[in-house]
Tab-separated table of C-alpha atoms in Angstrom:
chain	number	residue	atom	x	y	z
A	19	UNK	CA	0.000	0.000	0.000
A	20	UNK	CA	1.237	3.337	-0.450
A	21	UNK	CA	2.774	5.242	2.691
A	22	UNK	CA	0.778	6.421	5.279
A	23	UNK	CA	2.843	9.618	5.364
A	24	UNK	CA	4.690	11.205	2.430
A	25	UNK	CA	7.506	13.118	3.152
A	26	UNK	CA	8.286	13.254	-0.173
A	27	UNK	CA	9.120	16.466	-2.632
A	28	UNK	CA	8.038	18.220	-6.060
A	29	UNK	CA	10.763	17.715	-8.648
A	30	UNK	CA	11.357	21.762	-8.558
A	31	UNK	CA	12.790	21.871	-4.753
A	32	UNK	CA	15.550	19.605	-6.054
A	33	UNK	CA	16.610	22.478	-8.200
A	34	UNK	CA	15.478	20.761	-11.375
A	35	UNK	CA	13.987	23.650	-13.355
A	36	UNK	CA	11.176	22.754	-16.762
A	37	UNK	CA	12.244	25.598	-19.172
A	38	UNK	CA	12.128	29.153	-18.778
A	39	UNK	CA	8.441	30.124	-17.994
A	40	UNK	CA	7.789	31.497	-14.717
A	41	UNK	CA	5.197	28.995	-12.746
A	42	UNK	CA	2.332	30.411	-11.006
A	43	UNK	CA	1.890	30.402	-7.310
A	44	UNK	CA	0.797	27.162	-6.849
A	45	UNK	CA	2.318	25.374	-10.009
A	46	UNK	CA	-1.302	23.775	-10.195
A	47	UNK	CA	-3.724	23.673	-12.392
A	48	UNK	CA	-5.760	25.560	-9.609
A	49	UNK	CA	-3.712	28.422	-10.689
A	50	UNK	CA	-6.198	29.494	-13.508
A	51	UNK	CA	-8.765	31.218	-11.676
A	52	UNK	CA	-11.935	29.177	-11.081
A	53	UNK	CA	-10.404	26.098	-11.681
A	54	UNK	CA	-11.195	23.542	-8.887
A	55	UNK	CA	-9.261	19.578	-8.565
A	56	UNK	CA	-11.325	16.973	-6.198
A	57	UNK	CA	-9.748	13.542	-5.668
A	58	UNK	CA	-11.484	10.168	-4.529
A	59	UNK	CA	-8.931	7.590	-3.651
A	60	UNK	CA	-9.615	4.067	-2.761
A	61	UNK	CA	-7.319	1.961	-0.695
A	62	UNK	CA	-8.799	-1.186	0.547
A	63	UNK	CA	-7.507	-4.703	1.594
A	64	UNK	CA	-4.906	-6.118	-0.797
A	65	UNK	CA	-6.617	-5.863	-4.558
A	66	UNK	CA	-7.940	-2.336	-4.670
A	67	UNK	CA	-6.193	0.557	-5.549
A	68	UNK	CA	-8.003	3.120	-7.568
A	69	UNK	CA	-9.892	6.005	-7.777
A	70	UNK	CA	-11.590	9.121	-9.441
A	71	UNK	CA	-9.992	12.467	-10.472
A	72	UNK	CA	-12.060	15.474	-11.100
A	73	UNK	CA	-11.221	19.357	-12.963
A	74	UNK	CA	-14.087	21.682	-12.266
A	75	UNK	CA	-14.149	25.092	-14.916
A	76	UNK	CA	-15.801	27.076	-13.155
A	77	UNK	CA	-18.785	26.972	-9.879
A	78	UNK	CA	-21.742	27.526	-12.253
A	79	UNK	CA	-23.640	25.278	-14.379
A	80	UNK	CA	-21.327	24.048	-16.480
A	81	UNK	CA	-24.424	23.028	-19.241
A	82	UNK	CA	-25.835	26.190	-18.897
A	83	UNK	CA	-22.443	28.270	-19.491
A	84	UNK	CA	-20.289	26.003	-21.257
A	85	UNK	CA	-16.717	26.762	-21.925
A	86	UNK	CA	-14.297	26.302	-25.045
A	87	UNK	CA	-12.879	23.411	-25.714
A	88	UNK	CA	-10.087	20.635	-27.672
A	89	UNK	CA	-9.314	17.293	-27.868
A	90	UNK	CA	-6.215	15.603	-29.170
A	91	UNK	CA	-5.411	12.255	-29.738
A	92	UNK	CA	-1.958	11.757	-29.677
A	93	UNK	CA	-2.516	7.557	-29.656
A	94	UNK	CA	-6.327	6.316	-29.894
A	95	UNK	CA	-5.691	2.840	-27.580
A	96	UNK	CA	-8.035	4.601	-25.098
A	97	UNK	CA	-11.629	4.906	-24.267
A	98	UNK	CA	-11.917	9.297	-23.711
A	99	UNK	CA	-15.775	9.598	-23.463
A	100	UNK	CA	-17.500	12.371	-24.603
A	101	UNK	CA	-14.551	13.235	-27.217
A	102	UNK	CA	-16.252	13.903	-30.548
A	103	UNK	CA	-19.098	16.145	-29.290
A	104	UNK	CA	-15.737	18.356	-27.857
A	105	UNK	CA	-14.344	18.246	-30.967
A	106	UNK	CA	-18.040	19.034	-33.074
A	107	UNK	CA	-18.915	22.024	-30.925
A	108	UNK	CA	-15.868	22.864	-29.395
A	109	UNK	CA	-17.159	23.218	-25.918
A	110	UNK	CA	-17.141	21.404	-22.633
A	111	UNK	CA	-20.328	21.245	-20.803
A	112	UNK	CA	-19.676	18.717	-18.088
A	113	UNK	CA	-16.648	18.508	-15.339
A	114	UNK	CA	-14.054	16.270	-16.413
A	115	UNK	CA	-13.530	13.012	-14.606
A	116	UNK	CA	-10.126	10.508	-14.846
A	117	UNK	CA	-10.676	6.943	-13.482
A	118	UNK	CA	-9.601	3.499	-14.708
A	119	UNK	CA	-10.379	1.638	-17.980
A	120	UNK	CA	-13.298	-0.430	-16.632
A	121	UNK	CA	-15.155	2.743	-14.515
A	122	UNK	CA	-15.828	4.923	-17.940
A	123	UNK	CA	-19.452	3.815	-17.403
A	124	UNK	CA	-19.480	4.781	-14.106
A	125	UNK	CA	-17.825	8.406	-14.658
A	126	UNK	CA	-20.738	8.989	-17.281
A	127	UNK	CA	-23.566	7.907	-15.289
A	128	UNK	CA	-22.006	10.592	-12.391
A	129	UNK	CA	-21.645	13.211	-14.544
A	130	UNK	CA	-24.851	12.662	-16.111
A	131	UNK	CA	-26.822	12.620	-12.526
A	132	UNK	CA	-24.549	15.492	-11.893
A	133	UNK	CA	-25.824	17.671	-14.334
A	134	UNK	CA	-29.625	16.453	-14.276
A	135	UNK	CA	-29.619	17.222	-10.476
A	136	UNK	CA	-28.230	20.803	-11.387
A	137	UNK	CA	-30.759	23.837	-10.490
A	138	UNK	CA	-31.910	25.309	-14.013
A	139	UNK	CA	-31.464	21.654	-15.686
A	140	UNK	CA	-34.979	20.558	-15.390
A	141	UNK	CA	-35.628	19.938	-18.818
A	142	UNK	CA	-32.067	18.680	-20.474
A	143	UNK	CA	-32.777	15.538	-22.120
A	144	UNK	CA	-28.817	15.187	-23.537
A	145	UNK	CA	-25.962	15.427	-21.473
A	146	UNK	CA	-22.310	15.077	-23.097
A	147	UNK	CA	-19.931	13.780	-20.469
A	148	UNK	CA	-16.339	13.659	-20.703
A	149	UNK	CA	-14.250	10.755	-18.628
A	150	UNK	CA	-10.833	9.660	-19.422
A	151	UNK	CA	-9.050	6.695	-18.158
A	152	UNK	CA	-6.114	4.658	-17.921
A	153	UNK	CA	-5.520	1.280	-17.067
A	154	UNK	CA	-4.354	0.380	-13.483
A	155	UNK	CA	-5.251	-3.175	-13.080
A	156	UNK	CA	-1.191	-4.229	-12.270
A	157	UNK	CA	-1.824	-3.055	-8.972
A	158	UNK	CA	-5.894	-2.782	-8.612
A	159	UNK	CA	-8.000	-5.327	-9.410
A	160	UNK	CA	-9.747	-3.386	-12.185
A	161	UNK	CA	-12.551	-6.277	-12.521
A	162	UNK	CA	-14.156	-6.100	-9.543
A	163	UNK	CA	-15.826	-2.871	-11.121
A	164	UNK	CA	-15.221	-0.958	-7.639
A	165	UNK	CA	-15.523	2.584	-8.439
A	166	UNK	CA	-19.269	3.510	-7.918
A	167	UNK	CA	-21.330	6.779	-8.583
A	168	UNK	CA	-20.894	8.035	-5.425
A	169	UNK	CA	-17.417	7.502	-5.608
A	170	UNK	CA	-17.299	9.810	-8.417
A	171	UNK	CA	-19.979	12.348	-7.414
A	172	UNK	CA	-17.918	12.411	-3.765
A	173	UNK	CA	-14.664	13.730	-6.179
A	174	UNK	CA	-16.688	16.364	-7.694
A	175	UNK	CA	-18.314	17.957	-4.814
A	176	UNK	CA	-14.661	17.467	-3.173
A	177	UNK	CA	-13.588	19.479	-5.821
A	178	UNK	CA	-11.164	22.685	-4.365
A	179	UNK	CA	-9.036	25.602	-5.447
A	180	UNK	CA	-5.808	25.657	-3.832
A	181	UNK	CA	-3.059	22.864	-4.003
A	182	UNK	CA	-3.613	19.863	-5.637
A	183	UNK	CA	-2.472	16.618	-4.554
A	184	UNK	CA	-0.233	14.654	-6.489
A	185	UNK	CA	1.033	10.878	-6.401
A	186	UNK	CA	-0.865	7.981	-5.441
A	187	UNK	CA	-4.208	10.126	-4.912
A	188	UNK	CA	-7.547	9.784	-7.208
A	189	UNK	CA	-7.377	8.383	-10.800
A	190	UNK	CA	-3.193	7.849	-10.398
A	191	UNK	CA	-3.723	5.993	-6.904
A	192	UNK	CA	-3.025	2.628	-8.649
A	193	UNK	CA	-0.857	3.876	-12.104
A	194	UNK	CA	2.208	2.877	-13.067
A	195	UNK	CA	4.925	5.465	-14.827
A	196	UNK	CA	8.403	3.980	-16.834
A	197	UNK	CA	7.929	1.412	-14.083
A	198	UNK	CA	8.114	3.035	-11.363
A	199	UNK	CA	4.580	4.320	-9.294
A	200	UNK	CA	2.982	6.966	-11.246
A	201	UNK	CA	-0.106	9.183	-9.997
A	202	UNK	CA	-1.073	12.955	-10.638
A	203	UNK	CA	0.877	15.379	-11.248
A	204	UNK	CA	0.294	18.767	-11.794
A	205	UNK	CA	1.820	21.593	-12.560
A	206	UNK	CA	1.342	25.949	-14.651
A	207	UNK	CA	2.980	28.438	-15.945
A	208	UNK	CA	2.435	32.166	-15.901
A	209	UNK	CA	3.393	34.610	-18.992
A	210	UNK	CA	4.449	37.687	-18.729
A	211	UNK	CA	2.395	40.656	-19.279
A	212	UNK	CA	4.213	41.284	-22.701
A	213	UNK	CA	2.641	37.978	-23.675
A	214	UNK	CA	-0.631	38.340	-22.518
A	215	UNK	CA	-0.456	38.053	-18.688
A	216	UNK	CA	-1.845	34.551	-18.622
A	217	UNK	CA	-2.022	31.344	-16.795
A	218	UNK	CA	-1.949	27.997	-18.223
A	219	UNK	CA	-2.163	24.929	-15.979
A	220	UNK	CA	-1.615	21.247	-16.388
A	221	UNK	CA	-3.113	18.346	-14.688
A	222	UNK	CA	-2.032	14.336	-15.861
A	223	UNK	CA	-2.495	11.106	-14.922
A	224	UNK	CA	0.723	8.996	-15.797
A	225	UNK	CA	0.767	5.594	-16.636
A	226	UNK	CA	3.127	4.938	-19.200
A	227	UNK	CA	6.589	3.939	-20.317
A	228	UNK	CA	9.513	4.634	-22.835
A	229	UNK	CA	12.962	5.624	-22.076
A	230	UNK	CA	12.892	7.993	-18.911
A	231	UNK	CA	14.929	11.211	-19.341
A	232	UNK	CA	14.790	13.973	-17.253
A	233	UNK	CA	15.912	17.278	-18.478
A	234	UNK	CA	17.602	15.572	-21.121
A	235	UNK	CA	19.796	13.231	-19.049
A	236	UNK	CA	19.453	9.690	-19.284
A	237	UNK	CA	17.993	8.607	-16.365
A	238	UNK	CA	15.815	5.412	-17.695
A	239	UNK	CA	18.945	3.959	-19.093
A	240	UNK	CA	21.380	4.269	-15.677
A	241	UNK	CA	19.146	3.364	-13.191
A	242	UNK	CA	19.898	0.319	-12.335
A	243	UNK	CA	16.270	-0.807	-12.670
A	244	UNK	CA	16.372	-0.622	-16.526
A	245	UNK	CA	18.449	-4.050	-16.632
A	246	UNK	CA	15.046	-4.963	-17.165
A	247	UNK	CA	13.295	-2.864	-19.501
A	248	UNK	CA	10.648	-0.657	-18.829
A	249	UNK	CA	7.054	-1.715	-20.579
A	250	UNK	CA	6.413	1.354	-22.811
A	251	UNK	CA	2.512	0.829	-23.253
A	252	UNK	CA	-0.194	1.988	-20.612
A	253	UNK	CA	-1.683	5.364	-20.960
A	254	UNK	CA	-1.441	9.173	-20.348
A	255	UNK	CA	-4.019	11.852	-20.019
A	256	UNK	CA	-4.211	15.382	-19.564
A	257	UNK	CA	-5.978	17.925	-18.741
A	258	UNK	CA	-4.905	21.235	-19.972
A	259	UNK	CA	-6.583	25.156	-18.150
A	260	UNK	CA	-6.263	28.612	-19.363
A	261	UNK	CA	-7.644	31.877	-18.427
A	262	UNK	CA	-6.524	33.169	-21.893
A	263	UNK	CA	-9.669	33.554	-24.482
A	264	UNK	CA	-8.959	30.973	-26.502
A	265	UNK	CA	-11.436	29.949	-29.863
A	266	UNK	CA	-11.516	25.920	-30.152
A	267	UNK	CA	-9.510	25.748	-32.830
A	268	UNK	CA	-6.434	27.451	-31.176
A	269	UNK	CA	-7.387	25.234	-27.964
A	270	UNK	CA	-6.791	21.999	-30.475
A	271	UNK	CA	-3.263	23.516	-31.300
A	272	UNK	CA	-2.542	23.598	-27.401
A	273	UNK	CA	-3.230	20.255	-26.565
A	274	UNK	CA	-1.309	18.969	-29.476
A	275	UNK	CA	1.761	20.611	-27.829
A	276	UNK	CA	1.641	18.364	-24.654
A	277	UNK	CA	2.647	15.662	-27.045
A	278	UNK	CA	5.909	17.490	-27.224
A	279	UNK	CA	6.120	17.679	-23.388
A	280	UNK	CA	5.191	14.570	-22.863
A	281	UNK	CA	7.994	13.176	-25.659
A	282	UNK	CA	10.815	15.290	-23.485
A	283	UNK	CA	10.131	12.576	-20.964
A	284	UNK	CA	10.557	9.631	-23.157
A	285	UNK	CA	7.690	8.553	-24.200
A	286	UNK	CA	7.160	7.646	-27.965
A	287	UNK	CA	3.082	7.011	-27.653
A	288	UNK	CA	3.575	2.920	-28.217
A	289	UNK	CA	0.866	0.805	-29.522
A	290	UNK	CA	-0.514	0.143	-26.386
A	291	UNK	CA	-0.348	3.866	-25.091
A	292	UNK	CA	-3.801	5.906	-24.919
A	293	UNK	CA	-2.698	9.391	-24.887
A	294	UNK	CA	-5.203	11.891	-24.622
A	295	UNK	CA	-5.040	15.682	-23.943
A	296	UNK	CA	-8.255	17.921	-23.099
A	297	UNK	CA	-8.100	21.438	-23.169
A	298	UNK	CA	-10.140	24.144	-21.846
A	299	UNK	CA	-10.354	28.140	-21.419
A	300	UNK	CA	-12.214	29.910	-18.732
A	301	UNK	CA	-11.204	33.067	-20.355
A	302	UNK	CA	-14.973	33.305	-22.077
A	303	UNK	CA	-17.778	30.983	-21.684
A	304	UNK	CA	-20.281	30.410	-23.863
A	305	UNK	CA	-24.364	29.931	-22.636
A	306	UNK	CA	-26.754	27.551	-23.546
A	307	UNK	CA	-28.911	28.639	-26.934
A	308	UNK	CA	-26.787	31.841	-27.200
A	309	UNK	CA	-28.227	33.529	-30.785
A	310	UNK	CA	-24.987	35.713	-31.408
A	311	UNK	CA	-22.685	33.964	-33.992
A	312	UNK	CA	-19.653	34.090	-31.606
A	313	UNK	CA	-19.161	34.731	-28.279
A	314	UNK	CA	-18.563	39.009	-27.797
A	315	UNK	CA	-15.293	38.406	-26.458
A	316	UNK	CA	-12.035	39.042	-28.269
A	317	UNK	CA	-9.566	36.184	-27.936
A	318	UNK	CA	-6.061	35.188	-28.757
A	319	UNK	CA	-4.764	35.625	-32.416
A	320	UNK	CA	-2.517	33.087	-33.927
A	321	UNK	CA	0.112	35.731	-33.655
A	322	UNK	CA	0.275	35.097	-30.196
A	323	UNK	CA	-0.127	31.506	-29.327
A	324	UNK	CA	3.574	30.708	-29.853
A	325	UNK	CA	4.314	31.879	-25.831
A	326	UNK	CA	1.281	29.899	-25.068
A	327	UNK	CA	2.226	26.684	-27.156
A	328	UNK	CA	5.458	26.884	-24.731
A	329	UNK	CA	3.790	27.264	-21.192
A	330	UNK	CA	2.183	24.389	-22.056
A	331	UNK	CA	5.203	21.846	-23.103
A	332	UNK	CA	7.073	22.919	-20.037
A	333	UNK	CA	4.452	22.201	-17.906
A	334	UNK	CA	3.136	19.231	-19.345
A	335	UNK	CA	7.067	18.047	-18.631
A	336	UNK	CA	6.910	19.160	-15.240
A	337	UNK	CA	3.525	17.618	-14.317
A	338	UNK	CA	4.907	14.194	-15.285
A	339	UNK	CA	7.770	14.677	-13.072
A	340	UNK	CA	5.819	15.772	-10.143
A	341	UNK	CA	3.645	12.311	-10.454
A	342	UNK	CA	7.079	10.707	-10.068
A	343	UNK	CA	8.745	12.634	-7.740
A	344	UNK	CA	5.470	12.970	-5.040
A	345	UNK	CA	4.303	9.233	-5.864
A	346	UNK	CA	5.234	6.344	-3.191
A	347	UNK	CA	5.923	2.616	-2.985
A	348	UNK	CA	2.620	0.640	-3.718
A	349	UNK	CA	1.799	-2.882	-3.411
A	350	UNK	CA	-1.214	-4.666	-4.823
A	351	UNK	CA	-3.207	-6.882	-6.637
A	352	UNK	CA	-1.750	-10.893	-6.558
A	353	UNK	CA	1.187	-9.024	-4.171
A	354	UNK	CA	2.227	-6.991	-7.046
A	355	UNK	CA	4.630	-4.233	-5.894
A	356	UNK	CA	5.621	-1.228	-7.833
A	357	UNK	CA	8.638	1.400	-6.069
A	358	UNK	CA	8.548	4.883	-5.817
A	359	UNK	CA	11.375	6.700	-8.348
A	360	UNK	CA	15.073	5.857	-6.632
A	361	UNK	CA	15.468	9.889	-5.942
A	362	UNK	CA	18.577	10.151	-4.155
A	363	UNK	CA	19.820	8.086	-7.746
A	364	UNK	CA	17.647	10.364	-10.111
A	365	UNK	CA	19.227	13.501	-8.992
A	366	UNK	CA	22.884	11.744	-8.749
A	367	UNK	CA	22.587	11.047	-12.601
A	368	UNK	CA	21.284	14.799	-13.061
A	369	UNK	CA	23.987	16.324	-11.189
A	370	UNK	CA	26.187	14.053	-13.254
A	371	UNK	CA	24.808	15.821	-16.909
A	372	UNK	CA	24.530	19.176	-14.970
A	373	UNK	CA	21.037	19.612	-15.303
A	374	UNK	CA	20.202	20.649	-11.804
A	375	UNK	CA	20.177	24.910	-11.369
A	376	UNK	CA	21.704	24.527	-7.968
């Protein structure tokens, strides 16, 4: 099981340092305004580890003032729910939800009550939820179907601003990252008022594999743990915030630029790999039967995305490092055992290729 207590660290205070962007105050995803994380981790007897991870927009109704939205499918061997209503309409009118492979039902039916049980949503007779998942049954026993409505409903009225727990919490309680225990991770970035003045803010859910580097050192390949390959397939999603006014379409070209944050870390999207990215901007929202053609809010030209496109690969780096780095030692199903990432090691071989800043 995973440690009662963790002592352990962000990758940051080790003086490892994800590009060049100033982080916000929280390096969360909380850090866009409005923007609210609830977990719901379950931890019982020797077969279950799992849970439910949920990203609030905004506190309103959701259905009744939707925000802009993109999904990008970096490798389809997933089941992202919800997906090609985003990517018709370009907006999200649900929270999103993470769990594993088997509980996609069960995130839909939540979000679905959710919504119906919403003040103003009397009459909705469609409801487009959106649930991502990745596939944690090495260490939970994924077919015992234990994640239940309530489970899920319990994450979203849990949801908070603030900081957001990372490791073995929610949907990562039971992942499994370049072999080693994955989890959430989250991290943001804030530009500078030249650029706009905006926050973007990642949240992921690791469970995948490749070559781990770190900073561009080659830390999958001297750990002594990689005598034994890592398994490159499993999943990865994420969940990508704004507060800048971003159209769809500029939304899509964010999330395709996690890929490239993601690939820093070694990953090369194997068969097996779902990899997902959702993003979102609470910089305009747009209501329910609104008549005007587009929403009467200026947004970001393409001129000015490129400061943008970078927030969000440094981040998306960062985040998966932080599901490392805060994740600990977890044993489960059939006495399967999955360590925490050898630290004291990690930031030997980055000291080693001088990529640490202190």
């Amino acid at each position: 099981m995973p440690s009662e207590t963790n002592t352990r660290q962000r990758a940051r205070s080790y003086g490892l340092r994800f590009g060049t962007v100033p982080t916000g105050p929280l390096n969360a995803i909380t850090d866009v305004a409005g923007v609210k994380v609830g977990h719901r981790t379950l931890i019982e007897g020797e077969r279950i580890r799992t849970g439910v991870t949920a990203i609030l927009p905004h506190d309103g109704n959701l259905y009744r003032e939707k925000v802009p939205a993109a999904v990008f499918v970096g490798n389809g061997f997933g089941k992202l729910a919800g997906s090609t209503q985003v990517e018709e309409l370009g907006t999200l009118e649900t929270p999103i939800v993470l769990t594993n492979t088997l509980s996609v039902s069960t995130g839909m039916e939540a979000l679905i009550r959710y919504t119906l049980d919403l003040p103003g949503n009397e009459k909705v007779r469609s409801v487009n939820a959106l649930v991502g998942e990745t596939n944690d049954g090495h260490l939970n026993d994924i077919r015992a179907l234990r994640v239940t409505v309530d489970d899920v409903l319990a994450a979203i009225k849990d949801a908070k601003d603030g900081p957001v727990a990372e490791g073995c919490v929610g949907a990562g309680t039971g992942t499994v990252c370049f072999s080693y225990k994955g989890g959430i991770g989250t991290s943001s970035r804030k530009l500078s008022e030249a650029d706009g003045g905006y926050t973007i803010g990642i949240l992921i859910q690791t469970n995948y594999g490749g070559d781990m580097t770190l900073l561009g050192a080659p830390v999958g390949r001297e750990l002594e743990r990689t005598k034994k390959p890592a398994s490159a397939d499993g999943s990865c999603m994420i969940v990508v915030a704004t507060d800048a006014p971003l159209c769809a379409r500029n939304l899509k070209r964010i999330t395709a630029r996690t890929m490239l944050g993601l690939g820093r870390t070694g990953s090369y999207m194997s068969n097996g790999s779902g990899d997902y990215a959702i993003a979102f901007s609470t910089g305009l929202r747009v209501p329910i039967h609104e008549d005007k053609l587009d929403p009467p809010v200026a947004v970001v030209p393409n001129s000015r995305m490129s400061p943008l496109f970078k927030a969000v690969v440094e981040a998306t780096e960062e985040a998966v490092f932080n599901s490392l780095f805060m994740a600990t030692t977890t044993t489960g199903r059939d006495g399967h055992s999955v360590p925490e990432l050898p630290i004291d090691q990690i930031i030997g071989i980055c000291r080693r290729h001088n990529v640490l800043s202190k």
